[in-house]
PDB file of N, CA and C in Angstrom:
ATOM      1  N   UNK A   1       0.638  -0.967   0.054  1.00 41.00           N
ATOM      2  CA  UNK A   1      -0.061  -0.181  -0.136  1.00 41.00           C
ATOM      3  C   UNK A   1       1.043   1.215  -0.053  1.00 41.00           C
ATOM      4  N   UNK A   2       2.072   1.204   0.674  1.00 43.00           N
ATOM      5  CA  UNK A   2       2.905   2.493   0.509  1.00 43.00           C
ATOM      6  C   UNK A   2       3.336   2.612  -0.878  1.00 43.00           C
ATOM      7  N   UNK A   3       3.468   1.892  -1.717  1.00 42.00           N
ATOM      8  CA  UNK A   3       3.819   2.068  -3.255  1.00 42.00           C
ATOM      9  C   UNK A   3       2.704   3.139  -3.500  1.00 42.00           C
ATOM     10  N   UNK A   4       1.664   2.545  -3.301  1.00 51.00           N
ATOM     11  CA  UNK A   4       0.404   3.367  -3.859  1.00 51.00           C
ATOM     12  C   UNK A   4       0.273   4.773  -3.627  1.00 51.00           C
ATOM     13  N   UNK A   5       0.786   4.967  -2.567  1.00 55.00           N
ATOM     14  CA  UNK A   5       0.545   6.505  -1.393  1.00 55.00           C
ATOM     15  C   UNK A   5       1.786   7.039  -2.225  1.00 55.00           C
ATOM     16  N   UNK A   6       2.593   6.892  -2.211  1.00 60.00           N
ATOM     17  CA  UNK A   6       4.116   7.411  -3.013  1.00 60.00           C
ATOM     18  C   UNK A   6       3.401   7.615  -4.581  1.00 60.00           C
ATOM     19  N   UNK A   7       3.130   6.751  -5.286  1.00 75.00           N
ATOM     20  CA  UNK A   7       2.408   6.972  -6.330  1.00 75.00           C
ATOM     21  C   UNK A   7       1.660   8.323  -6.545  1.00 75.00           C
ATOM     22  N   UNK A   8       0.599   8.040  -5.737  1.00 84.00           N
ATOM     23  CA  UNK A   8      -0.178   9.212  -6.245  1.00 84.00           C
ATOM     24  C   UNK A   8       0.183  10.185  -5.554  1.00 84.00           C
ATOM     25  N   UNK A   9       1.216  10.502  -4.990  1.00 90.00           N
ATOM     26  CA  UNK A   9       1.720  11.486  -4.166  1.00 90.00           C
ATOM     27  C   UNK A   9       2.207  12.187  -5.784  1.00 90.00           C
ATOM     28  N   UNK A  10       2.760  11.489  -6.638  1.00 90.00           N
ATOM     29  CA  UNK A  10       3.613  11.735  -7.876  1.00 90.00           C
ATOM     30  C   UNK A  10       2.409  12.483  -8.562  1.00 90.00           C
ATOM     31  N   UNK A  11       1.512  11.748  -9.014  1.00 91.00           N
ATOM     32  CA  UNK A  11       0.106  12.498  -9.665  1.00 91.00           C
ATOM     33  C   UNK A  11      -0.045  13.772  -9.092  1.00 91.00           C
ATOM     34  N   UNK A  12      -0.253  13.860  -7.764  1.00 92.00           N
ATOM     35  CA  UNK A  12      -0.394  15.103  -6.991  1.00 92.00           C
ATOM     36  C   UNK A  12       0.846  16.385  -7.298  1.00 92.00           C
ATOM     37  N   UNK A  13       1.717  15.877  -7.113  1.00 94.00           N
ATOM     38  CA  UNK A  13       3.089  16.737  -7.658  1.00 94.00           C
ATOM     39  C   UNK A  13       3.148  17.199  -9.122  1.00 94.00           C
ATOM     40  N   UNK A  14       2.883  16.246  -9.715  1.00 93.00           N
ATOM     41  CA  UNK A  14       2.661  16.461 -11.457  1.00 93.00           C
ATOM     42  C   UNK A  14       1.397  17.840 -11.357  1.00 93.00           C
ATOM     43  N   UNK A  15       0.495  17.238 -11.139  1.00 92.00           N
ATOM     44  CA  UNK A  15      -0.899  18.187 -11.331  1.00 92.00           C
ATOM     45  C   UNK A  15       0.015  19.783 -10.625  1.00 92.00           C
ATOM     46  N   UNK A  16       0.631  19.828  -9.482  1.00 95.00           N
ATOM     47  CA  UNK A  16       0.973  21.023  -8.647  1.00 95.00           C
ATOM     48  C   UNK A  16       1.742  21.601  -9.819  1.00 95.00           C
ATOM     49  N   UNK A  17       2.551  20.921  -9.878  1.00 94.00           N
ATOM     50  CA  UNK A  17       3.759  21.403 -10.994  1.00 94.00           C
ATOM     51  C   UNK A  17       3.095  21.947 -12.278  1.00 94.00           C
ATOM     52  N   UNK A  18       2.195  21.196 -13.211  1.00 93.00           N
ATOM     53  CA  UNK A  18       1.567  21.797 -14.139  1.00 93.00           C
ATOM     54  C   UNK A  18       0.954  23.454 -13.987  1.00 93.00           C
ATOM     55  N   UNK A  19      -0.300  23.167 -12.771  1.00 94.00           N
ATOM     56  CA  UNK A  19      -0.870  24.166 -12.446  1.00 94.00           C
ATOM     57  C   UNK A  19       0.195  25.610 -12.234  1.00 94.00           C
ATOM     58  N   UNK A  20       1.430  25.346 -12.168  1.00 96.00           N
ATOM     59  CA  UNK A  20       2.012  26.723 -11.468  1.00 96.00           C
ATOM     60  C   UNK A  20       2.806  26.997 -12.653  1.00 96.00           C
ATOM     61  N   UNK A  21       2.454  26.408 -13.573  1.00 93.00           N
ATOM     62  CA  UNK A  21       3.142  27.002 -14.856  1.00 93.00           C
ATOM     63  C   UNK A  21       1.935  27.289 -15.988  1.00 93.00           C
ATOM     64  N   UNK A  22       2.243  28.831 -16.152  1.00 93.00           N
ATOM     65  CA  UNK A  22       0.922  29.491 -17.184  1.00 93.00           C
ATOM     66  C   UNK A  22       0.535  28.220 -18.588  1.00 93.00           C
ATOM     67  N   UNK A  23       1.249  27.942 -19.014  1.00 90.00           N
ATOM     68  CA  UNK A  23       1.605  27.260 -20.296  1.00 90.00           C
ATOM     69  C   UNK A  23       1.041  25.937 -20.094  1.00 90.00           C
ATOM     70  N   UNK A  24       1.522  25.290 -19.263  1.00 90.00           N
ATOM     71  CA  UNK A  24       1.058  23.920 -18.795  1.00 90.00           C
ATOM     72  C   UNK A  24      -0.394  23.755 -18.021  1.00 90.00           C
ATOM     73  N   UNK A  25      -0.628  24.804 -17.244  1.00 92.00           N
ATOM     74  CA  UNK A  25      -2.006  24.796 -16.475  1.00 92.00           C
ATOM     75  C   UNK A  25      -2.947  24.902 -17.669  1.00 92.00           C
ATOM     76  N   UNK A  26      -2.787  25.964 -18.952  1.00 91.00           N
ATOM     77  CA  UNK A  26      -3.568  26.122 -20.011  1.00 91.00           C
ATOM     78  C   UNK A  26      -3.864  24.473 -20.354  1.00 91.00           C
ATOM     79  N   UNK A  27      -2.975  23.813 -20.564  1.00 90.00           N
ATOM     80  CA  UNK A  27      -3.078  22.594 -21.422  1.00 90.00           C
ATOM     81  C   UNK A  27      -3.867  21.449 -20.535  1.00 90.00           C
ATOM     82  N   UNK A  28      -3.796  21.725 -19.131  1.00 87.00           N
ATOM     83  CA  UNK A  28      -4.794  20.935 -18.191  1.00 87.00           C
ATOM     84  C   UNK A  28      -6.173  20.885 -18.499  1.00 87.00           C
ATOM     85  N   UNK A  29      -6.502  22.410 -18.629  1.00 89.00           N
ATOM     86  CA  UNK A  29      -7.854  22.579 -18.741  1.00 89.00           C
ATOM     87  C   UNK A  29      -8.351  21.998 -20.276  1.00 89.00           C
ATOM     88  N   UNK A  30      -7.709  21.313 -21.138  1.00 88.00           N
ATOM     89  CA  UNK A  30      -8.023  20.932 -22.563  1.00 88.00           C
ATOM     90  C   UNK A  30      -8.083  19.367 -22.190  1.00 88.00           C
ATOM     91  N   UNK A  31      -9.040  18.679 -22.786  1.00 88.00           N
ATOM     92  CA  UNK A  31      -9.677  17.341 -22.709  1.00 88.00           C
ATOM     93  C   UNK A  31      -8.538  16.138 -23.322  1.00 88.00           C
ATOM     94  N   UNK A  32      -7.882  15.409 -22.345  1.00 89.00           N
ATOM     95  CA  UNK A  32      -7.263  14.362 -23.249  1.00 89.00           C
ATOM     96  C   UNK A  32      -6.986  13.162 -22.816  1.00 89.00           C
ATOM     97  N   UNK A  33      -6.815  12.520 -23.624  1.00 91.00           N
ATOM     98  CA  UNK A  33      -6.749  10.982 -23.455  1.00 91.00           C
ATOM     99  C   UNK A  33      -5.803  10.334 -22.074  1.00 91.00           C
ATOM    100  N   UNK A  34      -6.495   9.590 -21.355  1.00 92.00           N
ATOM    101  CA  UNK A  34      -5.205   9.095 -20.245  1.00 92.00           C
ATOM    102  C   UNK A  34      -4.184   8.820 -20.717  1.00 92.00           C
ATOM    103  N   UNK A  35      -4.131   8.157 -21.683  1.00 93.00           N
ATOM    104  CA  UNK A  35      -2.275   8.166 -22.605  1.00 93.00           C
ATOM    105  C   UNK A  35      -1.598   9.163 -22.222  1.00 93.00           C
ATOM    106  N   UNK A  36      -2.294  10.152 -23.006  1.00 93.00           N
ATOM    107  CA  UNK A  36      -2.038  11.262 -23.463  1.00 93.00           C
ATOM    108  C   UNK A  36      -1.198  11.893 -21.865  1.00 93.00           C
ATOM    109  N   UNK A  37      -2.108  11.510 -21.077  1.00 92.00           N
ATOM    110  CA  UNK A  37      -1.665  12.436 -19.536  1.00 92.00           C
ATOM    111  C   UNK A  37      -0.603  11.521 -18.778  1.00 92.00           C
ATOM    112  N   UNK A  38      -0.441  10.252 -18.998  1.00 93.00           N
ATOM    113  CA  UNK A  38       0.549   9.744 -18.591  1.00 93.00           C
ATOM    114  C   UNK A  38       1.864  10.380 -19.323  1.00 93.00           C
ATOM    115  N   UNK A  39       1.374  10.157 -20.773  1.00 94.00           N
ATOM    116  CA  UNK A  39       3.092  10.388 -21.287  1.00 94.00           C
ATOM    117  C   UNK A  39       3.508  11.718 -21.047  1.00 94.00           C
ATOM    118  N   UNK A  40       2.456  12.707 -20.734  1.00 93.00           N
ATOM    119  CA  UNK A  40       2.635  13.921 -20.269  1.00 93.00           C
ATOM    120  C   UNK A  40       3.739  14.153 -19.314  1.00 93.00           C
ATOM    121  N   UNK A  41       3.055  13.388 -18.301  1.00 93.00           N
ATOM    122  CA  UNK A  41       3.535  13.340 -16.749  1.00 93.00           C
ATOM    123  C   UNK A  41       5.016  12.716 -17.276  1.00 93.00           C
ATOM    124  N   UNK A  42       5.244  11.915 -17.832  1.00 93.00           N
ATOM    125  CA  UNK A  42       6.422  10.818 -17.591  1.00 93.00           C
ATOM    126  C   UNK A  42       7.550  12.169 -18.528  1.00 93.00           C
ATOM    127  N   UNK A  43       7.309  12.693 -19.522  1.00 93.00           N
ATOM    128  CA  UNK A  43       8.214  13.842 -20.167  1.00 93.00           C
ATOM    129  C   UNK A  43       8.537  14.808 -19.267  1.00 93.00           C
ATOM    130  N   UNK A  44       7.755  14.960 -18.037  1.00 92.00           N
ATOM    131  CA  UNK A  44       7.787  16.279 -17.190  1.00 92.00           C
ATOM    132  C   UNK A  44       8.513  15.459 -15.662  1.00 92.00           C
ATOM    133  N   UNK A  45       8.962  13.732 -16.153  1.00 93.00           N
ATOM    134  CA  UNK A  45       9.858  13.300 -15.028  1.00 93.00           C
ATOM    135  C   UNK A  45       8.800  12.802 -13.923  1.00 93.00           C
ATOM    136  N   UNK A  46       7.825  12.622 -13.797  1.00 92.00           N
ATOM    137  CA  UNK A  46       6.829  12.331 -12.881  1.00 92.00           C
ATOM    138  C   UNK A  46       6.273  10.671 -13.147  1.00 92.00           C
ATOM    139  N   UNK A  47       6.494   9.718 -12.073  1.00 91.00           N
ATOM    140  CA  UNK A  47       5.815   8.257 -12.554  1.00 91.00           C
ATOM    141  C   UNK A  47       4.648   8.102 -12.242  1.00 91.00           C
ATOM    142  N   UNK A  48       3.754   8.479 -13.115  1.00 92.00           N
ATOM    143  CA  UNK A  48       2.221   8.470 -12.962  1.00 92.00           C
ATOM    144  C   UNK A  48       1.084   6.995 -13.740  1.00 92.00           C
ATOM    145  N   UNK A  49       0.745   6.347 -13.101  1.00 91.00           N
ATOM    146  CA  UNK A  49      -0.126   5.206 -13.810  1.00 91.00           C
ATOM    147  C   UNK A  49      -1.187   5.648 -13.719  1.00 91.00           C
ATOM    148  N   UNK A  50      -2.224   4.643 -14.659  1.00 92.00           N
ATOM    149  CA  UNK A  50      -3.317   4.761 -14.670  1.00 92.00           C
ATOM    150  C   UNK A  50      -3.930   4.195 -13.420  1.00 92.00           C
ATOM    151  N   UNK A  51      -3.541   3.476 -12.752  1.00 90.00           N
ATOM    152  CA  UNK A  51      -4.120   3.322 -11.272  1.00 90.00           C
ATOM    153  C   UNK A  51      -3.962   4.509 -10.366  1.00 90.00           C
ATOM    154  N   UNK A  52      -2.956   5.454 -10.452  1.00 90.00           N
ATOM    155  CA  UNK A  52      -2.759   6.692  -9.969  1.00 90.00           C
ATOM    156  C   UNK A  52      -4.282   7.711 -10.335  1.00 90.00           C
ATOM    157  N   UNK A  53      -4.508   7.864 -11.368  1.00 89.00           N
ATOM    158  CA  UNK A  53      -5.422   8.668 -11.781  1.00 89.00           C
ATOM    159  C   UNK A  53      -6.690   8.191 -10.900  1.00 89.00           C
ATOM    160  N   UNK A  54      -6.829   6.829 -11.290  1.00 88.00           N
ATOM    161  CA  UNK A  54      -8.058   6.209 -11.015  1.00 88.00           C
ATOM    162  C   UNK A  54      -8.491   6.347  -9.287  1.00 88.00           C
ATOM    163  N   UNK A  55      -7.348   6.302  -8.287  1.00 88.00           N
ATOM    164  CA  UNK A  55      -7.251   6.581  -7.234  1.00 88.00           C
ATOM    165  C   UNK A  55      -7.735   7.780  -6.816  1.00 88.00           C
ATOM    166  N   UNK A  56      -7.006   8.960  -7.717  1.00 87.00           N
ATOM    167  CA  UNK A  56      -7.377  10.667  -7.294  1.00 87.00           C
ATOM    168  C   UNK A  56      -8.851  10.652  -7.566  1.00 87.00           C
ATOM    169  N   UNK A  57      -9.347   9.875  -8.217  1.00 83.00           N
ATOM    170  CA  UNK A  57     -10.755  10.120  -8.777  1.00 83.00           C
ATOM    171  C   UNK A  57     -11.745   9.555  -7.429  1.00 83.00           C
ATOM    172  N   UNK A  58     -11.213   8.503  -7.189  1.00 86.00           N
ATOM    173  CA  UNK A  58     -11.770   7.762  -5.747  1.00 86.00           C
ATOM    174  C   UNK A  58     -11.744   8.397  -4.720  1.00 86.00           C
ATOM    175  N   UNK A  59     -10.554   9.003  -4.508  1.00 87.00           N
ATOM    176  CA  UNK A  59     -10.331  10.028  -3.390  1.00 87.00           C
ATOM    177  C   UNK A  59     -10.979  11.112  -3.635  1.00 87.00           C
ATOM    178  N   UNK A  60     -11.308  11.852  -4.645  1.00 81.00           N
ATOM    179  CA  UNK A  60     -12.204  12.840  -4.794  1.00 81.00           C
ATOM    180  C   UNK A  60     -13.614  12.865  -4.425  1.00 81.00           C
ATOM    181  N   UNK A  61     -14.198  11.531  -5.122  1.00 79.00           N
ATOM    182  CA  UNK A  61     -15.515  11.104  -4.476  1.00 79.00           C
ATOM    183  C   UNK A  61     -15.726  11.251  -3.106  1.00 79.00           C
ATOM    184  N   UNK A  62     -14.463  10.832  -2.069  1.00 84.00           N
ATOM    185  CA  UNK A  62     -14.943  10.123  -0.968  1.00 84.00           C
ATOM    186  C   UNK A  62     -14.957  11.710  -0.194  1.00 84.00           C
ATOM    187  N   UNK A  63     -14.582  13.023  -0.803  1.00 83.00           N
ATOM    188  CA  UNK A  63     -14.632  14.142  -0.329  1.00 83.00           C
ATOM    189  C   UNK A  63     -15.693  14.668  -0.443  1.00 83.00           C
ATOM    190  N   UNK A  64     -16.640  14.011  -1.472  1.00 79.00           N
ATOM    191  CA  UNK A  64     -18.228  15.016  -1.958  1.00 79.00           C
ATOM    192  C   UNK A  64     -19.185  14.565  -0.978  1.00 79.00           C
ATOM    193  N   UNK A  65     -19.696  15.253  -0.397  1.00 87.00           N
ATOM    194  CA  UNK A  65     -21.195  15.189   0.392  1.00 87.00           C
ATOM    195  C   UNK A  65     -22.279  14.201  -0.372  1.00 87.00           C
ATOM    196  N   UNK A  66     -23.079  13.629   0.279  1.00 85.00           N
ATOM    197  CA  UNK A  66     -24.153  12.799  -0.420  1.00 85.00           C
ATOM    198  C   UNK A  66     -24.977  13.260  -1.192  1.00 85.00           C
ATOM    199  N   UNK A  67     -25.251  14.646  -1.051  1.00 87.00           N
ATOM    200  CA  UNK A  67     -25.951  15.197  -1.956  1.00 87.00           C
ATOM    201  C   UNK A  67     -25.448  15.733  -3.425  1.00 87.00           C
ATOM    202  N   UNK A  68     -23.912  16.002  -3.247  1.00 85.00           N
ATOM    203  CA  UNK A  68     -23.043  16.286  -4.473  1.00 85.00           C
ATOM    204  C   UNK A  68     -22.919  14.961  -5.105  1.00 85.00           C
ATOM    205  N   UNK A  69     -22.793  13.402  -4.448  1.00 78.00           N
ATOM    206  CA  UNK A  69     -22.929  12.429  -4.815  1.00 78.00           C
ATOM    207  C   UNK A  69     -24.086  11.796  -5.909  1.00 78.00           C
ATOM    208  N   UNK A  70     -24.979  12.540  -5.435  1.00 84.00           N
ATOM    209  CA  UNK A  70     -26.456  12.259  -6.150  1.00 84.00           C
ATOM    210  C   UNK A  70     -26.735  13.085  -7.503  1.00 84.00           C
ATOM    211  N   UNK A  71     -26.204  14.498  -7.243  1.00 85.00           N
ATOM    212  CA  UNK A  71     -26.402  15.376  -8.270  1.00 85.00           C
ATOM    213  C   UNK A  71     -25.444  14.499  -9.290  1.00 85.00           C
ATOM    214  N   UNK A  72     -24.095  14.139  -9.271  1.00 80.00           N
ATOM    215  CA  UNK A  72     -23.150  13.911 -10.295  1.00 80.00           C
ATOM    216  C   UNK A  72     -23.641  12.248 -10.988  1.00 80.00           C
ATOM    217  N   UNK A  73     -24.422  11.505  -9.999  1.00 78.00           N
ATOM    218  CA  UNK A  73     -24.954  10.180 -10.450  1.00 78.00           C
ATOM    219  C   UNK A  73     -26.184  10.714 -11.321  1.00 78.00           C
ATOM    220  N   UNK A  74     -26.907  11.728 -10.911  1.00 81.00           N
ATOM    221  CA  UNK A  74     -28.341  12.269 -11.988  1.00 81.00           C
ATOM    222  C   UNK A  74     -27.715  12.755 -13.179  1.00 81.00           C
ATOM    223  N   UNK A  75     -26.513  13.618 -13.048  1.00 80.00           N
ATOM    224  CA  UNK A  75     -25.979  14.409 -14.119  1.00 80.00           C
ATOM    225  C   UNK A  75     -25.456  12.834 -15.415  1.00 80.00           C
ATOM    226  N   UNK A  76     -24.666  12.098 -15.029  1.00 76.00           N
ATOM    227  CA  UNK A  76     -24.152  10.643 -15.769  1.00 76.00           C
ATOM    228  C   UNK A  76     -25.512  10.006 -16.139  1.00 76.00           C
ATOM    229  N   UNK A  77     -26.436   9.671 -15.462  1.00 75.00           N
ATOM    230  CA  UNK A  77     -27.690   9.236 -15.907  1.00 75.00           C
ATOM    231  C   UNK A  77     -28.249  10.027 -17.044  1.00 75.00           C
ATOM    232  N   UNK A  78     -28.306  10.989 -17.300  1.00 71.00           N
ATOM    233  CA  UNK A  78     -28.827  11.890 -18.162  1.00 71.00           C
ATOM    234  C   UNK A  78     -28.008  11.516 -19.139  1.00 71.00           C
ATOM    235  N   UNK A  79     -26.925  11.810 -19.095  1.00 68.00           N
ATOM    236  CA  UNK A  79     -25.873  11.461 -20.361  1.00 68.00           C
ATOM    237  C   UNK A  79     -26.367  10.157 -21.055  1.00 68.00           C
ATOM    238  N   UNK A  80     -26.177   8.735 -20.096  1.00 62.00           N
ATOM    239  CA  UNK A  80     -26.630   7.733 -20.969  1.00 62.00           C
ATOM    240  C   UNK A  80     -27.968   7.512 -21.467  1.00 62.00           C
ATOM    241  N   UNK A  81     -29.254   8.403 -20.946  1.00 63.00           N
ATOM    242  CA  UNK A  81     -30.411   8.171 -21.472  1.00 63.00           C
ATOM    243  C   UNK A  81     -30.510   9.071 -22.643  1.00 63.00           C
ATOM    244  N   UNK A  82     -29.363   9.968 -22.868  1.00 61.00           N
ATOM    245  CA  UNK A  82     -29.478  10.770 -24.397  1.00 61.00           C
ATOM    246  C   UNK A  82     -28.283   9.903 -25.357  1.00 61.00           C
ATOM    247  N   UNK A  83     -27.514   9.241 -24.590  1.00 60.00           N
ATOM    248  CA  UNK A  83     -26.897   8.130 -25.277  1.00 60.00           C
ATOM    249  C   UNK A  83     -27.514   7.248 -25.956  1.00 60.00           C
ATOM    250  N   UNK A  84     -28.360   6.604 -25.219  1.00 58.00           N
ATOM    251  CA  UNK A  84     -29.517   5.157 -25.686  1.00 58.00           C
ATOM    252  C   UNK A  84     -30.423   5.604 -26.866  1.00 58.00           C
ATOM    253  N   UNK A  85     -30.729   4.811 -27.921  1.00 59.00           N
ATOM    254  CA  UNK A  85     -31.199   5.348 -28.564  1.00 59.00           C
ATOM    255  C   UNK A  85     -32.575   4.610 -28.503  1.00 59.00           C
ATOM    256  N   UNK A  86     -33.718   5.290 -29.005  1.00 53.00           N
ATOM    257  CA  UNK A  86     -34.841   4.623 -28.930  1.00 53.00           C
ATOM    258  C   UNK A  86     -35.697   5.669 -28.406  1.00 53.00           C
TER     259      UNK A  86
END
């Protein structure tokens, strides 16, 4: 488990680094594939894996209130409803 914490800290450090530089912060605002994000982090000398991004998403969800989680679930359900033909 210690390895995962260290790796998640790498993701946090990478995001902090990217946000501290205007040109990189702007790049963070644009949608990108997970593979592009991982490649970019590696180019900046940070060791980030797919599981780190998932762990960060789970960590973020854990910090949301029940009402915020319900709102997010509703938004996702609407997206699915609009996607499903019929």
